[in-house]
mmCIF file with all atom_site columns, C-alpha atoms and ligand atoms in Angstrom:
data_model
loop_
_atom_site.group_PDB
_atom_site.id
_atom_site.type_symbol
_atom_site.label_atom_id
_atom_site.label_alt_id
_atom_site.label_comp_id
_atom_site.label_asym_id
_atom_site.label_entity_id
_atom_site.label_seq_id
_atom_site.pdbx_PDB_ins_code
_atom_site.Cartn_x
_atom_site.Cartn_y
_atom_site.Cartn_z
_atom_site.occupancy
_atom_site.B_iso_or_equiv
_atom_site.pdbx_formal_charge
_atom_site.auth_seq_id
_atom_site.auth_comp_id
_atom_site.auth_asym_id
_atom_site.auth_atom_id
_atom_site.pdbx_PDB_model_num
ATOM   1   C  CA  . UNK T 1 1   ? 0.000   0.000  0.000  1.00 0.00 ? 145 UNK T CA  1
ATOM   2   C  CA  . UNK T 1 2   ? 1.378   3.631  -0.789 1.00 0.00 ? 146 UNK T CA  1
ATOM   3   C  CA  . UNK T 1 3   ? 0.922   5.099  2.484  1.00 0.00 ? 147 UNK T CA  1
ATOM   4   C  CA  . UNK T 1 4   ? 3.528   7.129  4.140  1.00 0.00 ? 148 UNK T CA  1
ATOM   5   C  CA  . UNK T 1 5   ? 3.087   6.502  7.825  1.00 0.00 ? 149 UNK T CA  1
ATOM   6   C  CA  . UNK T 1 6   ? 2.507   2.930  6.816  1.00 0.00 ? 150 UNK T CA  1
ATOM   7   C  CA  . UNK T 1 7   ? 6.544   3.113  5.032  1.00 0.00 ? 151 UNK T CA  1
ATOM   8   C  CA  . UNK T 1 8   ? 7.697   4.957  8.346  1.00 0.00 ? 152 UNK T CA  1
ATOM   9   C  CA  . UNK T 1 9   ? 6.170   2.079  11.330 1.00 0.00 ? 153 UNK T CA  1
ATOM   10  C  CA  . UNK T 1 10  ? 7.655   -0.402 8.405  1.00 0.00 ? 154 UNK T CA  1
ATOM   11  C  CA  . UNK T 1 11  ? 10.907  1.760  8.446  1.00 0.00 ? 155 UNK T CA  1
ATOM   12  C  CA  . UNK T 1 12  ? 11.184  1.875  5.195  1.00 0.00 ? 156 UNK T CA  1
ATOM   13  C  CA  . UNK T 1 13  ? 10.742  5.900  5.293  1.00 0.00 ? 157 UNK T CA  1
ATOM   14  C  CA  . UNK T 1 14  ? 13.209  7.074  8.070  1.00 0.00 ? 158 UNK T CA  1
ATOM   15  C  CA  . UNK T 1 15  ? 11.799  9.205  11.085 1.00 0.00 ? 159 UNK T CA  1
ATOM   16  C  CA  . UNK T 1 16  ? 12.676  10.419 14.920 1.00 0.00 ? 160 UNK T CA  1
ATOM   17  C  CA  . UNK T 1 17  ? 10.993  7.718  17.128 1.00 0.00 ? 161 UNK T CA  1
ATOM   18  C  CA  . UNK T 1 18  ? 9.313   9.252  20.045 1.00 0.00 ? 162 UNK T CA  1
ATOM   19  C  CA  . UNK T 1 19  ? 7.269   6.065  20.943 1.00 0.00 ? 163 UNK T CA  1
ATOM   20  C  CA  . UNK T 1 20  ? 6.435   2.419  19.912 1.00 0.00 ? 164 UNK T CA  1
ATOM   21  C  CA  . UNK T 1 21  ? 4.949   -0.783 21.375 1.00 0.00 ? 165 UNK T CA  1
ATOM   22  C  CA  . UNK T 1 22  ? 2.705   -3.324 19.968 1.00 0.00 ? 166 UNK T CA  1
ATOM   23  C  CA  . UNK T 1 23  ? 0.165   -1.064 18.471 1.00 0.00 ? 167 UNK T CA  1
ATOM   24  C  CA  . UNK T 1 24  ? 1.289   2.417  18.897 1.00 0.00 ? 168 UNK T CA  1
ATOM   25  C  CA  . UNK T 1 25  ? 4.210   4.288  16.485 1.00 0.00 ? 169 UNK T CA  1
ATOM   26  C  CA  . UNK T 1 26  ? 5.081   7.985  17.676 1.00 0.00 ? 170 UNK T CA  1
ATOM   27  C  CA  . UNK T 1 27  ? 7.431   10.436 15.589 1.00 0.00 ? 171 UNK T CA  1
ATOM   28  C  CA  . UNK T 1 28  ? 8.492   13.820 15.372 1.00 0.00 ? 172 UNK T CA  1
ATOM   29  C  CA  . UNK T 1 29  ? 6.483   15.746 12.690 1.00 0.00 ? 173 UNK T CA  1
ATOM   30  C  CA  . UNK T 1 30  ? 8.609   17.084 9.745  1.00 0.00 ? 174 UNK T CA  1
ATOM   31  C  CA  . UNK T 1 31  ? 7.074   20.331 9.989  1.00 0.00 ? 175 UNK T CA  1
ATOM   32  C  CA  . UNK T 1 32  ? 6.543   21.042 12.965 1.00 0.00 ? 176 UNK T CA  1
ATOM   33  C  CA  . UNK T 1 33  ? 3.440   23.680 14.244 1.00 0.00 ? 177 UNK T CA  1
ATOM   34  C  CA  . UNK T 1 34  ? 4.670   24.005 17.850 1.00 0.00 ? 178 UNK T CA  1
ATOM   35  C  CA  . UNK T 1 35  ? 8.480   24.123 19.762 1.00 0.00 ? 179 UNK T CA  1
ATOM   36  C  CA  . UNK T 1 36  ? 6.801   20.410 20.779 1.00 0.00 ? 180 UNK T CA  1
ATOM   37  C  CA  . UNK T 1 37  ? 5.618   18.500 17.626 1.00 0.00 ? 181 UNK T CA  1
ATOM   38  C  CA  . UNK T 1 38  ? 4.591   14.605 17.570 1.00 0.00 ? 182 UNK T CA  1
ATOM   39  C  CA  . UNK T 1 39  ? 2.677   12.277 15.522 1.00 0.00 ? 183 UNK T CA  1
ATOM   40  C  CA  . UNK T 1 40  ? 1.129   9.336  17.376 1.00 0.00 ? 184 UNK T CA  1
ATOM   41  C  CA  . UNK T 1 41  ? -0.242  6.790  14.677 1.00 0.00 ? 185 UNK T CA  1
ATOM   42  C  CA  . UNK T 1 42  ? -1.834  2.918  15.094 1.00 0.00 ? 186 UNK T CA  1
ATOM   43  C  CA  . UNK T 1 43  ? 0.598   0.369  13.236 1.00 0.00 ? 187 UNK T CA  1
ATOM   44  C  CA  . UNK T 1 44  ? -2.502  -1.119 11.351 1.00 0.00 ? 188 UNK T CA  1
ATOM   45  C  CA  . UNK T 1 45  ? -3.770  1.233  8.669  1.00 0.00 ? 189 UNK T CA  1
ATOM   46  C  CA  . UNK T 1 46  ? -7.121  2.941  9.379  1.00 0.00 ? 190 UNK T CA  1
ATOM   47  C  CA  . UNK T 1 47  ? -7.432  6.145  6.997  1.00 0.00 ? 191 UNK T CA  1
ATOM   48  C  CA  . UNK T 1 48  ? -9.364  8.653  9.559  1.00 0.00 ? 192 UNK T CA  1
ATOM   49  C  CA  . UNK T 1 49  ? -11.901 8.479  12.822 1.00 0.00 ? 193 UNK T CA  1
ATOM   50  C  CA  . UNK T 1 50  ? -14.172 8.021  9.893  1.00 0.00 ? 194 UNK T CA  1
ATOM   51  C  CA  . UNK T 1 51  ? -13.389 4.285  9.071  1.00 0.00 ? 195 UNK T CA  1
ATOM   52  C  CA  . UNK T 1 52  ? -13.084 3.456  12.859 1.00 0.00 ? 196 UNK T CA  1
ATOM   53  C  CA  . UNK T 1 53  ? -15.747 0.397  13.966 1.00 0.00 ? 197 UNK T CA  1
ATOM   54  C  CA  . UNK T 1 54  ? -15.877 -2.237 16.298 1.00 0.00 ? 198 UNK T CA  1
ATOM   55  C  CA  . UNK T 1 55  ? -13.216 -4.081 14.290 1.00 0.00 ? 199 UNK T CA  1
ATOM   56  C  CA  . UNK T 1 56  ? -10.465 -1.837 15.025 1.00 0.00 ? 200 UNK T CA  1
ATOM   57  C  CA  . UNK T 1 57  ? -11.415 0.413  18.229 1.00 0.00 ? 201 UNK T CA  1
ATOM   58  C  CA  . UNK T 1 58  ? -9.284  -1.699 20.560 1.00 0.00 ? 202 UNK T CA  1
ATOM   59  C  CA  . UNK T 1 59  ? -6.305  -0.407 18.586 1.00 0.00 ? 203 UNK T CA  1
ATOM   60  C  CA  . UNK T 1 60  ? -7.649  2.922  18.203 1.00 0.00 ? 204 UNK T CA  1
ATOM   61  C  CA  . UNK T 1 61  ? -7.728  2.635  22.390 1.00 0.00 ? 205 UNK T CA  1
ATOM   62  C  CA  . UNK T 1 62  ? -4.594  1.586  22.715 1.00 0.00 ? 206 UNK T CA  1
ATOM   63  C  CA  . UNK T 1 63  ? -3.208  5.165  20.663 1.00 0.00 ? 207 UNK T CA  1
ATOM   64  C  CA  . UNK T 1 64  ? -5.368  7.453  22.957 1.00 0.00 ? 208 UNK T CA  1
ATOM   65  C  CA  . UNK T 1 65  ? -3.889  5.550  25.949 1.00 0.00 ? 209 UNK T CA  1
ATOM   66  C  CA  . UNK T 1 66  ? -0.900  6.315  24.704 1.00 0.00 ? 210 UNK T CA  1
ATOM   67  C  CA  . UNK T 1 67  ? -1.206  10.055 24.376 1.00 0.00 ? 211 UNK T CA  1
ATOM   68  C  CA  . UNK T 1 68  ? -0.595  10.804 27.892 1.00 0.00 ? 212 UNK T CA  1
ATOM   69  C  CA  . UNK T 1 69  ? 2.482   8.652  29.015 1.00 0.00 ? 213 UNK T CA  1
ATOM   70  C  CA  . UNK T 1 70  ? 4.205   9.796  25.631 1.00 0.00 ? 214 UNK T CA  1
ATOM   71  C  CA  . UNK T 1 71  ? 3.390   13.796 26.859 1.00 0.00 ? 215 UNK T CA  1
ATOM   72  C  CA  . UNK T 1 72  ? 4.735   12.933 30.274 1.00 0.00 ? 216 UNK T CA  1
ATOM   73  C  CA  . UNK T 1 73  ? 8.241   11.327 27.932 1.00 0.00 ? 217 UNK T CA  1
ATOM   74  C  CA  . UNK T 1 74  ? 7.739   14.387 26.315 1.00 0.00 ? 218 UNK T CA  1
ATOM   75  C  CA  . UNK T 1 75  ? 8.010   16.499 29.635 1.00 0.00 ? 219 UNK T CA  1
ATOM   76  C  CA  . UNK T 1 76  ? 4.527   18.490 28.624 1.00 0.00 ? 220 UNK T CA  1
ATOM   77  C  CA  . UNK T 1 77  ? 3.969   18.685 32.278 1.00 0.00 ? 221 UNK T CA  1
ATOM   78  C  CA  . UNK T 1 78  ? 1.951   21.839 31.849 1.00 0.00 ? 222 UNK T CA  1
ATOM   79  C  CA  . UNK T 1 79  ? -0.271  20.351 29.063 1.00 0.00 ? 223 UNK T CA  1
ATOM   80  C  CA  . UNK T 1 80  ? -0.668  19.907 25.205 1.00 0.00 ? 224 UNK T CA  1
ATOM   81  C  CA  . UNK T 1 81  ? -3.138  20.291 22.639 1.00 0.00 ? 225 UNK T CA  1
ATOM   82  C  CA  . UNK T 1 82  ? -4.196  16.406 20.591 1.00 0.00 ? 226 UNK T CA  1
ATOM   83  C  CA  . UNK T 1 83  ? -5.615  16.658 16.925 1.00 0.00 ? 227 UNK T CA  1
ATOM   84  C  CA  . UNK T 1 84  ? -6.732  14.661 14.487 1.00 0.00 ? 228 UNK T CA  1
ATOM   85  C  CA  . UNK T 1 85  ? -7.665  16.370 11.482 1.00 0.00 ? 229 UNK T CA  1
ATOM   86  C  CA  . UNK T 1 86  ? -10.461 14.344 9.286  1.00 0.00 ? 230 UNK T CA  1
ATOM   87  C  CA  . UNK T 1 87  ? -10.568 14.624 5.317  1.00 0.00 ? 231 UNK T CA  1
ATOM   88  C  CA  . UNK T 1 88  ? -10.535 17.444 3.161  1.00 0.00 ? 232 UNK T CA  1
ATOM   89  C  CA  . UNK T 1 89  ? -12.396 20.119 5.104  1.00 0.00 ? 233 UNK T CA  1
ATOM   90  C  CA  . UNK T 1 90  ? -10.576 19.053 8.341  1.00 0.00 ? 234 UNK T CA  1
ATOM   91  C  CA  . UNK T 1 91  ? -7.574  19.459 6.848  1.00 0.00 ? 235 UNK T CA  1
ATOM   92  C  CA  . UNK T 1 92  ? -6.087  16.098 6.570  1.00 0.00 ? 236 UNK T CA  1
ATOM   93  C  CA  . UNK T 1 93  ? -3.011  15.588 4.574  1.00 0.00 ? 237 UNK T CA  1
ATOM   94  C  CA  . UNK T 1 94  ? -1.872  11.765 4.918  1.00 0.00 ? 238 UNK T CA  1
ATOM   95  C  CA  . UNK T 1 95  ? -4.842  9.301  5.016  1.00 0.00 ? 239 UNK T CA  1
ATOM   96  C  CA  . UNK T 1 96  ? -3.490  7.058  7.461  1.00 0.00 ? 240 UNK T CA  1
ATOM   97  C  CA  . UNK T 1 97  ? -5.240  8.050  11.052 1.00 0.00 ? 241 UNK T CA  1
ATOM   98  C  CA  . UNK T 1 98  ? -2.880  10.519 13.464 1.00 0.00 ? 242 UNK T CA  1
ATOM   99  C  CA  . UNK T 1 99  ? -3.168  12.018 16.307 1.00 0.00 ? 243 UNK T CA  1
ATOM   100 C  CA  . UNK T 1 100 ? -0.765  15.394 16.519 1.00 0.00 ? 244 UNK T CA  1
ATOM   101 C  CA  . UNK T 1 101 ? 0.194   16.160 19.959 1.00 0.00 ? 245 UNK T CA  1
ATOM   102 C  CA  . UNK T 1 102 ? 1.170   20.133 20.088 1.00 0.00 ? 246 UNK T CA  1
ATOM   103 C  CA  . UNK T 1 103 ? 3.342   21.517 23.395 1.00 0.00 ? 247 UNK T CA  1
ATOM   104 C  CA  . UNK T 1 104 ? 5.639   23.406 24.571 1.00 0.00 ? 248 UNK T CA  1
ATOM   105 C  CA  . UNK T 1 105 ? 4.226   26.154 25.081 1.00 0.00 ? 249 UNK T CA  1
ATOM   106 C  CA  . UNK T 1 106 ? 1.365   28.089 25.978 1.00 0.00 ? 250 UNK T CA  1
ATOM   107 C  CA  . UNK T 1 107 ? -0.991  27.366 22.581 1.00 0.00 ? 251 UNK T CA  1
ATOM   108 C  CA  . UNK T 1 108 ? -3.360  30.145 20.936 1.00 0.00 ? 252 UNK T CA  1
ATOM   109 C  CA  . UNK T 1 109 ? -7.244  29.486 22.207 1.00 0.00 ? 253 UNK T CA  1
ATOM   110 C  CA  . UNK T 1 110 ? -7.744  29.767 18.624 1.00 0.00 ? 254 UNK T CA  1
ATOM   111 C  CA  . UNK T 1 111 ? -8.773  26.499 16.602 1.00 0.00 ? 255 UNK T CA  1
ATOM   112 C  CA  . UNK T 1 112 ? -8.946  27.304 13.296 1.00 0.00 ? 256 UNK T CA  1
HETATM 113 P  P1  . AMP B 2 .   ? -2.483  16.095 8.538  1.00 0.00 ? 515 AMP B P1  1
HETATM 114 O  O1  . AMP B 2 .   ? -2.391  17.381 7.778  1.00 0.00 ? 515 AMP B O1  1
HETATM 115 O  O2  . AMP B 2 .   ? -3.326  16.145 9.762  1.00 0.00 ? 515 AMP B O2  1
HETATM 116 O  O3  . AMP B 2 .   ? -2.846  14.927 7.633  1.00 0.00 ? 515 AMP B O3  1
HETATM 117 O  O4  . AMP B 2 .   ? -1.031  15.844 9.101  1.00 0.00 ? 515 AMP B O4  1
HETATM 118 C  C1  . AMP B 2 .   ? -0.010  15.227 8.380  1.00 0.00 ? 515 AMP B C1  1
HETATM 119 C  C2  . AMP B 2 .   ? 1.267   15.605 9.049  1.00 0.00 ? 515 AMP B C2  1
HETATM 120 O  O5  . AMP B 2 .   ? 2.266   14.706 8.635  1.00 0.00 ? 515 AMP B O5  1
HETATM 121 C  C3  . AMP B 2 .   ? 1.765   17.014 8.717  1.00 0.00 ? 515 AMP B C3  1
HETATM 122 O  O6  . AMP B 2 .   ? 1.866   17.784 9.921  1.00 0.00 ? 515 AMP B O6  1
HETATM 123 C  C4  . AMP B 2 .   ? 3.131   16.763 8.072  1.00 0.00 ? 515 AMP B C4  1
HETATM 124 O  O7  . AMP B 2 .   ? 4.094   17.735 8.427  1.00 0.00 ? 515 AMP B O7  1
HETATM 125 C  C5  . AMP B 2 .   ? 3.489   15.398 8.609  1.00 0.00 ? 515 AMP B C5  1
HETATM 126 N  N1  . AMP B 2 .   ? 4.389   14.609 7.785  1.00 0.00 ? 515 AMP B N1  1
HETATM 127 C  C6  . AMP B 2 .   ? 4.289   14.364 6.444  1.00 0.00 ? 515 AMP B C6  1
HETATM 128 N  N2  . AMP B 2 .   ? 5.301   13.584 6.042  1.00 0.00 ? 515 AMP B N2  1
HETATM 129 C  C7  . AMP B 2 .   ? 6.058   13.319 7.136  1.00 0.00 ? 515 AMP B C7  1
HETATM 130 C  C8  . AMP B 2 .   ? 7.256   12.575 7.367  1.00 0.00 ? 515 AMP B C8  1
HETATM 131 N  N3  . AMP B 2 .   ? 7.872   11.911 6.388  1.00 0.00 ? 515 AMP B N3  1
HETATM 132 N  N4  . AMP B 2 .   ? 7.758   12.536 8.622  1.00 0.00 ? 515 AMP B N4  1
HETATM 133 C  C9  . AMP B 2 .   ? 7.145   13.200 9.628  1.00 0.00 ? 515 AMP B C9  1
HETATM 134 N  N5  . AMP B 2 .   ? 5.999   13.909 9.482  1.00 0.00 ? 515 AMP B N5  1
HETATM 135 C  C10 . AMP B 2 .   ? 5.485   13.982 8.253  1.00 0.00 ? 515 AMP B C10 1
HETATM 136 ZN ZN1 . ZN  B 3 .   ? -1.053  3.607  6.371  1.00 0.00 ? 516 ZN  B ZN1 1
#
């Protein structure tokens, strides 16, 4: 499958590991929109919160749980901002389901 995040978990597209265990891959973003910039993605493919059922929400669990101990790695001790944009309108570049996690700082109140 041509997927991007699918060549980085498979390491065939290099990236800076923030996070990984059975279900869970975390990475720095290339471009990063905050001084704290991280992708957290679920090894299986899944393109968006749109194509998340029954058969995959166990894996989808496992990234949100994951969220908060990779912020604490992270040292966002005084909070972060967690996105995940969702097609076209939402802004979504790579179909493969991510969650950004934005820190370091204190983040504008504004969303969009
Ligand atoms: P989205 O716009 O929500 O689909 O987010 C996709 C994100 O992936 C963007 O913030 C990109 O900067 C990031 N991105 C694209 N290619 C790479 C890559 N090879 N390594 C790390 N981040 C990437
Ligand atoms: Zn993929």
């Amino acid at each position: 499958m041509d997927c991007i995040f699918c060549k980085i978990i498979e390491g065939e597209i290099p990236s800076k590991k923030v996070y990984e265990d059975e279900a869970v891959y975390a990475f720095y973003d290339i471009n990063p929109s905050a001084p704290v910039h991280v992708l957290v993605v679920p090894k299986t493919h899944m393109e968006s919160l749109n194509t998340v059922d029954e058969g995959n929400i166990q894996t989808v669990s496992n990234v949100l749980l994951s969220i908060p101990k990779i912020a604490e790695q992270l040292g966002l001790l005084n909070g972060y901002r967690v996105i995940t944009n969702c097609g076209t309108d939402g802004g979504q570049t790579v179909p493969h389901l991510h969650f950004h996690i934005l820190g370091g700082k204190k983040l504008s109140e504004k969303l969009n």
